[in-house]
Each structure stands twice: as C-alpha cells, then as structure tokens.
Amino acid sequence: MSRRKKGLEISGWLILDKPVGVTSTHAVSKARWLYQAKKAGHAGTLDPLASGILPIAFGEATKTVPFVMDSRKVYRFEVLWGVETDTDDAEGEAIASSDVRPTVEQIRALLPSFHGSIEQTPPKFSAIKIDGQRAYDLAREGEEVELVARTIEVHRLELVETSAPDRSVFEAECGKGTYVRALARDMGRALGTRGHVTALRRTVVGGFTEDDAISLDELEQLRQGAAGEHGLADALLPVETALDDIPALAVNRAEAARLLNGQPVLLRGRDAPTFQGTVSVTTDGALIALGEIERGELHPRRIFHIARP
C-alpha cells in the first residue's frame, strides 16, 4: 500500500483574491492543492458572500499569521436599507423591515458615532464559539444564540456613494474582530430603519493590498504554464513580508547559531537597540527568528527554517 505524499516544503505568502461564493476554507484548500504545499493557513476569514484579499500562509509563513490577523483591514460594502436579515447579509432570511430610507445627510451625521472604540455584538451567524460550538451551527439548528458585545476599533468609516434611495456604499478601515455585517445592522437601527450587507469586498489586510492579489483562475494558468515564463512560485511573497511593521535586527552568524539553539543573545555595543519588545531577526539578510528584547537580551520566540534558493 503506497503512502500518501505529505506535500512540498513551501514557505511564503499568497495574497488570494477570493471570489464570491467560495468559502475561505475551500479557497485555502484549492491554493494548497495547486502548490502541493505541506502546510497552509489563512489570516482572517471572508464570508462566502465576500470577495477580496485572503492572505494565505504556506509553511514557515504560518508562524507569522498572528501579525497579519492583528493588522488593520479595509472593506468596501453595500448596504440595502429597509430590511434586516438573520445573518445581517443577503444570504439570510428577512426578520424585520422598515419603510424609512435615510438621507445622505442623516447617514453622514451618524458616521462619527461609529468611529473609534465602539461596542459591537457579533452576528448570530458567525464563527464565534459558544460552549465549544460555532454560533452559526447553533443558529442553523434553530437554537437561540446570544453573543456578548465586545469592543472593536473602527479607524475610518466613510460614505462612498448612494446609488439609490435604498442603497449606500461605504468604506471602513477597522481592527481585528470587526464584523462589517454588524456595522450595517447597527447603522440601520440607529437611522430608524433596518439594513443588511448586499456586497462586501476586502481591499487591504495589513501591508497587503489589491496590487498583491491574484485570482484562483490566474493561479490555474500559472500551474498549467499558460502564463509564459512565470510559474506559481512567482506569485508568492517572502515570509518576512508579514513582519514589515515590526523592527528588524541583524545579528552575526555566531549569535544566529545561539538563537537557533533556543539560547538568548546579549546585545552589546553602540549599535545595540535601546527599545524593548518584538523584533524580526535576520542574519546575512535571511529571516531566522522572531525575538523579544528584554533588559538588553534578545530571546528567541519563533524559529524559522526557510530554504534559500
């Protein structure tokens, strides 16, 4: 009986432009299959209704996923006024309606109250766990789901256009844990009407933008050699791309050897950093570790084993 191949040792970030109608799990599985990658994960789920940036980490890049998960994200979304659904988007059943249609002036006057740190109750159809079960599984089974409000950060919320009296398009820049569907729901209620998301696209995740994104169809063409001299490897970004927002520290080979063995390194000399906290550590230009500087010592927290061409 032949053993199943475990996959290839591939490391890097793939910034996928996820299409509408595909789950994030399916998109990751498809990308992993295309690359025959041994290990893959993603940084932030997109609902099937949503499109846009889905950062996928292969191999050693999975160790940097938390840095991308915690970063800011930008969404563009359309709200249909007058109807609220049980999922807070177009996939759900209508549960409340209103004849009120907010004016552009009313919407713009409301937006400042949704800036900064605000309390938000996640949608009932969400991946949050209640007693070990996903909220959306409980909701689908008809059980009453009660989720606790939590504090989120909305850095920017703008009205982009009003294409019709009952439709408005917004752009939001927000932090980890924000549900755009819940923003639409809560804005509708605050405006004396109801609302739900009919279209949603994520355009930015941390340092990743639409310029970095590639579609599944384009990946298929790369795999089949239909893109000329370019191959699947050309679509990958380096592991350290996810660490652009944290300080970098270069060490010599002797210090690198200590770190790779799990030992701390004493930072001395005029060039020794004076700050505390997390750093990405390189030697000879190659990423080798994530470390923590504490009282003049560099302690390794995550070790990277990235094959170099």
mmCIF file of C-alpha atoms in Angstrom:
data_model
loop_
_atom_site.group_PDB
_atom_site.id
_atom_site.type_symbol
_atom_site.label_atom_id
_atom_site.label_comp_id
_atom_site.label_asym_id
_atom_site.label_seq_id
_atom_site.Cartn_x
_atom_site.Cartn_y
_atom_site.Cartn_z
ATOM 1 C CA MET A 1 0.000 0.000 0.000
ATOM 2 C CA SER A 2 1.574 3.301 -1.098
ATOM 3 C CA ARG A 3 1.842 6.149 1.352
ATOM 4 C CA ARG A 4 0.165 9.410 0.572
ATOM 5 C CA LYS A 5 2.624 12.204 -0.136
ATOM 6 C CA LYS A 6 2.750 14.782 2.611
ATOM 7 C CA GLY A 7 3.335 17.692 0.277
ATOM 8 C CA LEU A 8 6.131 20.086 -0.568
ATOM 9 C CA GLU A 9 8.045 22.266 1.886
ATOM 10 C CA ILE A 10 6.916 25.640 0.528
ATOM 11 C CA SER A 11 7.125 28.856 2.560
ATOM 12 C CA GLY A 12 5.698 32.264 1.691
ATOM 13 C CA TRP A 13 2.554 34.352 1.466
ATOM 14 C CA LEU A 14 -0.038 34.050 -1.283
ATOM 15 C CA ILE A 15 -2.418 37.013 -1.444
ATOM 16 C CA LEU A 16 -5.506 35.466 -2.955
ATOM 17 C CA ASP A 17 -8.336 37.479 -4.486
ATOM 18 C CA LYS A 18 -11.145 35.275 -3.211
ATOM 19 C CA PRO A 19 -14.233 35.197 -5.442
ATOM 20 C CA VAL A 20 -17.824 35.461 -4.242
ATOM 21 C CA GLY A 21 -19.495 32.129 -3.493
ATOM 22 C CA VAL A 22 -16.406 30.347 -2.189
ATOM 23 C CA THR A 23 -15.662 29.726 1.484
ATOM 24 C CA SER A 24 -12.273 30.718 2.872
ATOM 25 C CA THR A 25 -11.626 27.087 3.794
ATOM 26 C CA HIS A 26 -12.288 25.935 0.234
ATOM 27 C CA ALA A 27 -10.095 28.713 -1.186
ATOM 28 C CA VAL A 28 -7.187 27.710 1.065
ATOM 29 C CA SER A 29 -7.635 24.039 0.159
ATOM 30 C CA LYS A 30 -7.630 24.898 -3.547
ATOM 31 C CA ALA A 31 -4.483 27.014 -3.237
ATOM 32 C CA ARG A 32 -2.753 24.354 -1.174
ATOM 33 C CA TRP A 33 -3.599 21.750 -3.811
ATOM 34 C CA LEU A 34 -2.278 23.953 -6.616
ATOM 35 C CA TYR A 35 1.037 24.344 -4.816
ATOM 36 C CA GLN A 36 1.033 20.806 -3.390
ATOM 37 C CA ALA A 37 2.028 22.517 -0.146
ATOM 38 C CA LYS A 38 2.579 20.547 3.023
ATOM 39 C CA LYS A 39 1.184 23.229 5.330
ATOM 40 C CA ALA A 40 -1.171 26.182 4.770
ATOM 41 C CA GLY A 41 -3.384 28.549 6.750
ATOM 42 C CA HIS A 42 -5.083 31.911 6.291
ATOM 43 C CA ALA A 43 -5.138 35.235 8.106
ATOM 44 C CA GLY A 44 -8.765 36.233 8.533
ATOM 45 C CA THR A 45 -11.906 34.521 7.268
ATOM 46 C CA LEU A 46 -14.017 36.029 4.495
ATOM 47 C CA ASP A 47 -17.691 35.044 4.269
ATOM 48 C CA PRO A 48 -18.795 33.243 1.066
ATOM 49 C CA LEU A 49 -20.691 36.399 0.060
ATOM 50 C CA ALA A 50 -17.487 38.466 0.319
ATOM 51 C CA SER A 51 -14.670 38.832 -2.180
ATOM 52 C CA GLY A 52 -11.200 40.254 -1.959
ATOM 53 C CA ILE A 53 -7.950 39.796 -0.129
ATOM 54 C CA LEU A 54 -7.445 36.481 1.646
ATOM 55 C CA PRO A 55 -3.797 36.174 2.762
ATOM 56 C CA ILE A 56 -2.729 32.516 2.690
ATOM 57 C CA ALA A 57 0.389 31.415 4.544
ATOM 58 C CA PHE A 58 2.415 28.412 3.395
ATOM 59 C CA GLY A 59 4.938 26.578 5.537
ATOM 60 C CA GLU A 60 7.042 28.824 7.776
ATOM 61 C CA ALA A 61 4.800 31.797 6.958
ATOM 62 C CA THR A 62 2.118 30.239 9.196
ATOM 63 C CA LYS A 63 4.253 31.359 12.163
ATOM 64 C CA THR A 64 3.635 34.986 11.172
ATOM 65 C CA VAL A 65 -0.153 34.683 10.794
ATOM 66 C CA PRO A 66 -0.910 36.428 14.153
ATOM 67 C CA PHE A 67 0.822 39.595 12.939
ATOM 68 C CA VAL A 68 -1.456 39.739 9.894
ATOM 69 C CA MET A 69 -4.567 38.785 11.892
ATOM 70 C CA ASP A 70 -3.957 41.700 14.266
ATOM 71 C CA SER A 71 -3.440 44.258 11.492
ATOM 72 C CA ARG A 72 -5.918 46.780 10.135
ATOM 73 C CA LYS A 73 -8.258 45.808 7.328
ATOM 74 C CA VAL A 74 -10.181 47.873 4.773
ATOM 75 C CA TYR A 75 -13.589 46.863 3.404
ATOM 76 C CA ARG A 76 -15.903 48.325 0.776
ATOM 77 C CA PHE A 77 -19.507 47.257 1.221
ATOM 78 C CA GLU A 78 -23.038 47.995 0.063
ATOM 79 C CA VAL A 79 -25.961 48.269 2.462
ATOM 80 C CA LEU A 80 -29.594 47.774 1.474
ATOM 81 C CA TRP A 81 -31.810 49.886 3.730
ATOM 82 C CA GLY A 82 -35.255 48.797 4.853
ATOM 83 C CA VAL A 83 -34.627 45.090 5.565
ATOM 84 C CA GLU A 84 -32.732 43.296 8.325
ATOM 85 C CA THR A 85 -31.866 39.618 7.924
ATOM 86 C CA ASP A 86 -30.963 36.927 10.445
ATOM 87 C CA THR A 87 -27.440 36.734 9.006
ATOM 88 C CA ASP A 88 -27.067 40.508 8.521
ATOM 89 C CA ASP A 89 -26.321 39.891 4.846
ATOM 90 C CA ALA A 90 -28.145 38.878 1.653
ATOM 91 C CA GLU A 91 -27.821 35.148 2.382
ATOM 92 C CA GLY A 92 -30.244 35.267 5.307
ATOM 93 C CA GLU A 93 -33.974 35.442 5.837
ATOM 94 C CA ALA A 94 -35.702 38.783 6.399
ATOM 95 C CA ILE A 95 -36.605 39.243 10.090
ATOM 96 C CA ALA A 96 -37.555 42.948 10.190
ATOM 97 C CA SER A 97 -38.417 45.721 7.749
ATOM 98 C CA SER A 98 -38.995 49.463 7.618
ATOM 99 C CA ASP A 99 -40.298 51.982 5.112
ATOM 100 C CA VAL A 100 -37.783 54.579 6.291
ATOM 101 C CA ARG A 101 -34.955 55.441 3.884
ATOM 102 C CA PRO A 102 -32.142 57.565 5.368
ATOM 103 C CA THR A 103 -30.907 60.645 3.545
ATOM 104 C CA VAL A 104 -27.268 61.248 2.708
ATOM 105 C CA GLU A 105 -27.186 63.990 5.344
ATOM 106 C CA GLN A 106 -28.573 61.666 8.021
ATOM 107 C CA ILE A 107 -26.054 58.972 7.166
ATOM 108 C CA ARG A 108 -23.096 61.353 7.268
ATOM 109 C CA ALA A 109 -24.275 62.803 10.571
ATOM 110 C CA LEU A 110 -24.378 59.293 12.040
ATOM 111 C CA LEU A 111 -20.922 58.111 10.949
ATOM 112 C CA PRO A 112 -18.855 59.855 13.688
ATOM 113 C CA SER A 113 -20.668 57.779 16.322
ATOM 114 C CA PHE A 114 -19.218 54.657 14.672
ATOM 115 C CA HIS A 115 -15.608 55.883 14.795
ATOM 116 C CA GLY A 116 -13.051 54.848 17.392
ATOM 117 C CA SER A 117 -13.639 52.268 20.111
ATOM 118 C CA ILE A 118 -17.244 51.079 19.978
ATOM 119 C CA GLU A 119 -19.238 48.167 21.351
ATOM 120 C CA GLN A 120 -20.409 45.634 18.776
ATOM 121 C CA THR A 121 -22.482 42.465 19.133
ATOM 122 C CA PRO A 122 -21.307 39.922 16.529
ATOM 123 C CA PRO A 123 -23.853 38.419 14.116
ATOM 124 C CA LYS A 124 -25.589 35.240 15.275
ATOM 125 C CA PHE A 125 -24.282 33.549 12.154
ATOM 126 C CA SER A 126 -20.577 33.875 12.982
ATOM 127 C CA ALA A 127 -17.677 31.561 13.787
ATOM 128 C CA ILE A 128 -17.549 32.590 17.445
ATOM 129 C CA LYS A 129 -17.695 29.599 19.790
ATOM 130 C CA ILE A 130 -20.374 29.156 22.446
ATOM 131 C CA ASP A 131 -19.675 26.271 24.829
ATOM 132 C CA GLY A 132 -17.390 24.728 22.228
ATOM 133 C CA GLN A 133 -19.785 25.091 19.285
ATOM 134 C CA ARG A 134 -19.755 27.622 16.464
ATOM 135 C CA ALA A 135 -22.514 30.205 16.725
ATOM 136 C CA TYR A 136 -23.557 29.645 13.096
ATOM 137 C CA ASP A 137 -24.040 25.907 13.740
ATOM 138 C CA LEU A 138 -26.312 26.632 16.697
ATOM 139 C CA ALA A 139 -28.211 29.286 14.707
ATOM 140 C CA ARG A 140 -28.760 26.889 11.792
ATOM 141 C CA GLU A 141 -30.196 24.330 14.203
ATOM 142 C CA GLY A 142 -32.750 26.899 15.320
ATOM 143 C CA GLU A 143 -31.265 27.457 18.756
ATOM 144 C CA GLU A 144 -31.381 30.893 20.332
ATOM 145 C CA VAL A 145 -27.923 32.434 20.091
ATOM 146 C CA GLU A 146 -26.913 35.238 22.427
ATOM 147 C CA LEU A 147 -23.495 36.760 21.874
ATOM 148 C CA VAL A 148 -21.847 39.258 24.194
ATOM 149 C CA ALA A 149 -20.959 42.692 22.849
ATOM 150 C CA ARG A 150 -17.250 43.415 22.611
ATOM 151 C CA THR A 151 -15.066 46.435 21.988
ATOM 152 C CA ILE A 152 -13.801 46.922 18.437
ATOM 153 C CA GLU A 153 -11.815 49.668 16.715
ATOM 154 C CA VAL A 154 -13.166 51.483 13.667
ATOM 155 C CA HIS A 155 -10.430 53.769 12.379
ATOM 156 C CA ARG A 156 -12.394 55.100 9.420
ATOM 157 C CA LEU A 157 -15.954 54.797 8.122
ATOM 158 C CA GLU A 158 -16.938 56.775 5.039
ATOM 159 C CA LEU A 159 -19.983 57.032 2.803
ATOM 160 C CA VAL A 160 -18.674 56.433 -0.723
ATOM 161 C CA GLU A 161 -21.875 56.735 -2.734
ATOM 162 C CA THR A 162 -25.640 56.389 -2.629
ATOM 163 C CA SER A 163 -26.613 54.627 -5.831
ATOM 164 C CA ALA A 164 -30.344 54.579 -4.986
ATOM 165 C CA PRO A 165 -32.562 55.746 -2.102
ATOM 166 C CA ASP A 166 -32.331 52.298 -0.532
ATOM 167 C CA ARG A 167 -28.659 51.531 -1.268
ATOM 168 C CA SER A 168 -25.464 53.064 0.109
ATOM 169 C CA VAL A 169 -21.822 52.092 -0.363
ATOM 170 C CA PHE A 170 -19.318 52.530 2.464
ATOM 171 C CA GLU A 171 -15.618 52.041 3.070
ATOM 172 C CA ALA A 172 -14.422 51.004 6.513
ATOM 173 C CA GLU A 173 -10.954 50.652 7.992
ATOM 174 C CA CYS A 174 -11.124 48.610 11.155
ATOM 175 C CA GLY A 175 -9.242 46.413 13.587
ATOM 176 C CA LYS A 176 -9.340 42.745 14.478
ATOM 177 C CA GLY A 177 -12.708 41.199 15.301
ATOM 178 C CA THR A 178 -14.891 43.753 13.492
ATOM 179 C CA TYR A 179 -17.937 42.405 11.659
ATOM 180 C CA VAL A 180 -18.929 44.637 8.750
ATOM 181 C CA ARG A 181 -22.317 42.886 8.663
ATOM 182 C CA ALA A 182 -22.913 44.057 12.221
ATOM 183 C CA LEU A 183 -21.930 47.615 11.280
ATOM 184 C CA ALA A 184 -24.624 47.604 8.595
ATOM 185 C CA ARG A 185 -27.189 46.172 11.018
ATOM 186 C CA ASP A 186 -26.394 48.709 13.747
ATOM 187 C CA MET A 187 -26.303 51.679 11.377
ATOM 188 C CA GLY A 188 -29.729 50.705 10.079
ATOM 189 C CA ARG A 189 -31.180 50.590 13.571
ATOM 190 C CA ALA A 190 -29.526 53.873 14.567
ATOM 191 C CA LEU A 191 -31.013 55.550 11.478
ATOM 192 C CA GLY A 192 -34.521 54.452 12.422
ATOM 193 C CA THR A 193 -34.708 51.823 9.716
ATOM 194 C CA ARG A 194 -33.126 48.423 9.056
ATOM 195 C CA GLY A 195 -30.195 47.341 6.931
ATOM 196 C CA HIS A 196 -28.064 44.454 5.720
ATOM 197 C CA VAL A 197 -24.970 43.946 3.584
ATOM 198 C CA THR A 198 -25.566 43.003 -0.049
ATOM 199 C CA ALA A 199 -21.967 43.167 -1.293
ATOM 200 C CA LEU A 200 -18.641 43.119 0.536
ATOM 201 C CA ARG A 201 -15.030 43.303 -0.642
ATOM 202 C CA ARG A 202 -11.859 43.359 1.448
ATOM 203 C CA THR A 203 -9.259 45.577 -0.216
ATOM 204 C CA VAL A 204 -6.469 45.783 2.371
ATOM 205 C CA VAL A 205 -5.086 43.478 5.076
ATOM 206 C CA GLY A 206 -2.139 44.995 6.917
ATOM 207 C CA GLY A 207 0.528 45.676 4.306
ATOM 208 C CA PHE A 208 -1.209 43.542 1.669
ATOM 209 C CA THR A 209 -3.274 45.359 -0.973
ATOM 210 C CA GLU A 210 -5.177 44.500 -4.140
ATOM 211 C CA ASP A 211 -1.954 45.108 -6.077
ATOM 212 C CA ASP A 212 -0.538 41.972 -4.403
ATOM 213 C CA ALA A 213 -3.625 39.835 -5.057
ATOM 214 C CA ILE A 214 -4.041 37.054 -7.597
ATOM 215 C CA SER A 215 -7.174 35.075 -8.516
ATOM 216 C CA LEU A 216 -7.659 31.311 -8.495
ATOM 217 C CA ASP A 217 -8.060 31.389 -12.279
ATOM 218 C CA GLU A 218 -4.698 33.145 -12.646
ATOM 219 C CA LEU A 219 -3.097 30.566 -10.363
ATOM 220 C CA GLU A 220 -4.511 27.807 -12.550
ATOM 221 C CA GLN A 221 -2.916 29.450 -15.594
ATOM 222 C CA LEU A 222 0.428 29.652 -13.791
ATOM 223 C CA ARG A 223 0.196 25.977 -12.864
ATOM 224 C CA GLN A 224 -0.587 24.975 -16.434
ATOM 225 C CA GLY A 225 2.240 27.078 -17.807
ATOM 226 C CA ALA A 226 -0.165 29.382 -19.647
ATOM 227 C CA ALA A 227 1.487 32.496 -18.222
ATOM 228 C CA GLY A 228 4.707 32.196 -20.201
ATOM 229 C CA GLU A 229 7.904 32.085 -18.180
ATOM 230 C CA HIS A 230 6.145 32.814 -14.885
ATOM 231 C CA GLY A 231 5.246 29.993 -12.507
ATOM 232 C CA LEU A 232 3.379 29.515 -9.238
ATOM 233 C CA ALA A 233 6.465 30.465 -7.220
ATOM 234 C CA ASP A 234 6.360 33.946 -8.746
ATOM 235 C CA ALA A 235 3.022 34.606 -7.020
ATOM 236 C CA LEU A 236 4.471 34.061 -3.545
ATOM 237 C CA LEU A 237 5.699 36.864 -1.293
ATOM 238 C CA PRO A 238 8.525 36.249 1.211
ATOM 239 C CA VAL A 239 7.649 35.122 4.744
ATOM 240 C CA GLU A 240 9.075 38.339 6.214
ATOM 241 C CA THR A 241 6.610 40.464 4.226
ATOM 242 C CA ALA A 242 4.145 39.987 7.088
ATOM 243 C CA LEU A 243 6.654 41.475 9.535
ATOM 244 C CA ASP A 244 7.208 44.826 7.818
ATOM 245 C CA ASP A 245 5.540 46.704 10.681
ATOM 246 C CA ILE A 246 7.886 45.443 13.420
ATOM 247 C CA PRO A 247 11.553 46.414 13.921
ATOM 248 C CA ALA A 248 14.221 44.268 12.255
ATOM 249 C CA LEU A 249 17.501 43.332 13.938
ATOM 250 C CA ALA A 250 20.533 41.864 12.165
ATOM 251 C CA VAL A 251 22.829 39.500 14.077
ATOM 252 C CA ASN A 252 26.099 37.803 13.152
ATOM 253 C CA ARG A 253 26.406 34.104 12.446
ATOM 254 C CA ALA A 254 27.619 33.198 15.941
ATOM 255 C CA GLU A 255 24.650 34.992 17.512
ATOM 256 C CA ALA A 256 22.328 33.379 14.983
ATOM 257 C CA ALA A 257 23.599 29.935 15.970
ATOM 258 C CA ARG A 258 22.781 30.632 19.629
ATOM 259 C CA LEU A 259 19.280 31.855 18.768
ATOM 260 C CA LEU A 260 18.615 28.839 16.544
ATOM 261 C CA ASN A 261 19.505 26.645 19.522
ATOM 262 C CA GLY A 262 16.965 28.466 21.662
ATOM 263 C CA GLN A 263 19.553 30.466 23.615
ATOM 264 C CA PRO A 264 19.377 34.212 24.306
ATOM 265 C CA VAL A 265 21.929 36.693 22.980
ATOM 266 C CA LEU A 266 23.328 39.603 24.987
ATOM 267 C CA LEU A 267 23.118 42.826 22.964
ATOM 268 C CA ARG A 268 26.182 44.995 23.458
ATOM 269 C CA GLY A 269 27.968 47.934 21.870
ATOM 270 C CA ARG A 270 26.918 51.266 20.460
ATOM 271 C CA ASP A 271 24.643 49.681 17.885
ATOM 272 C CA ALA A 272 22.667 47.674 20.457
ATOM 273 C CA PRO A 273 18.956 48.617 20.362
ATOM 274 C CA THR A 274 17.672 50.524 23.375
ATOM 275 C CA PHE A 275 13.995 49.567 22.998
ATOM 276 C CA GLN A 276 12.093 46.575 24.346
ATOM 277 C CA GLY A 277 9.680 44.282 22.536
ATOM 278 C CA THR A 278 9.307 42.083 19.483
ATOM 279 C CA VAL A 279 11.789 42.130 16.594
ATOM 280 C CA SER A 280 12.336 40.114 13.431
ATOM 281 C CA VAL A 281 15.855 38.736 13.435
ATOM 282 C CA THR A 282 17.975 38.285 10.311
ATOM 283 C CA THR A 283 21.473 37.095 9.526
ATOM 284 C CA ASP A 284 23.102 37.563 6.127
ATOM 285 C CA GLY A 285 19.810 39.080 5.002
ATOM 286 C CA ALA A 286 17.782 35.946 5.815
ATOM 287 C CA LEU A 287 14.969 35.778 8.373
ATOM 288 C CA ILE A 288 15.853 33.326 11.162
ATOM 289 C CA ALA A 289 13.637 34.173 14.143
ATOM 290 C CA LEU A 290 11.108 36.302 15.916
ATOM 291 C CA GLY A 291 12.614 37.515 19.144
ATOM 292 C CA GLU A 292 11.839 39.531 22.238
ATOM 293 C CA ILE A 293 14.269 42.123 23.622
ATOM 294 C CA GLU A 294 14.170 42.176 27.414
ATOM 295 C CA ARG A 295 16.671 44.148 29.507
ATOM 296 C CA GLY A 296 19.386 44.077 26.886
ATOM 297 C CA GLU A 297 18.939 40.425 25.936
ATOM 298 C CA LEU A 298 17.418 39.004 22.776
ATOM 299 C CA HIS A 299 15.300 35.911 23.445
ATOM 300 C CA PRO A 300 14.148 33.719 20.519
ATOM 301 C CA ARG A 301 10.367 33.150 20.431
ATOM 302 C CA ARG A 302 9.797 31.582 16.995
ATOM 303 C CA ILE A 303 12.496 29.974 14.865
ATOM 304 C CA PHE A 304 12.300 29.931 11.062
ATOM 305 C CA HIS A 305 13.772 27.281 8.800
ATOM 306 C CA ILE A 306 13.395 28.801 5.347
ATOM 307 C CA ALA A 307 15.166 27.191 2.422
ATOM 308 C CA ARG A 308 17.034 29.714 0.307
ATOM 309 C CA PRO A 309 17.411 29.350 -3.466
#
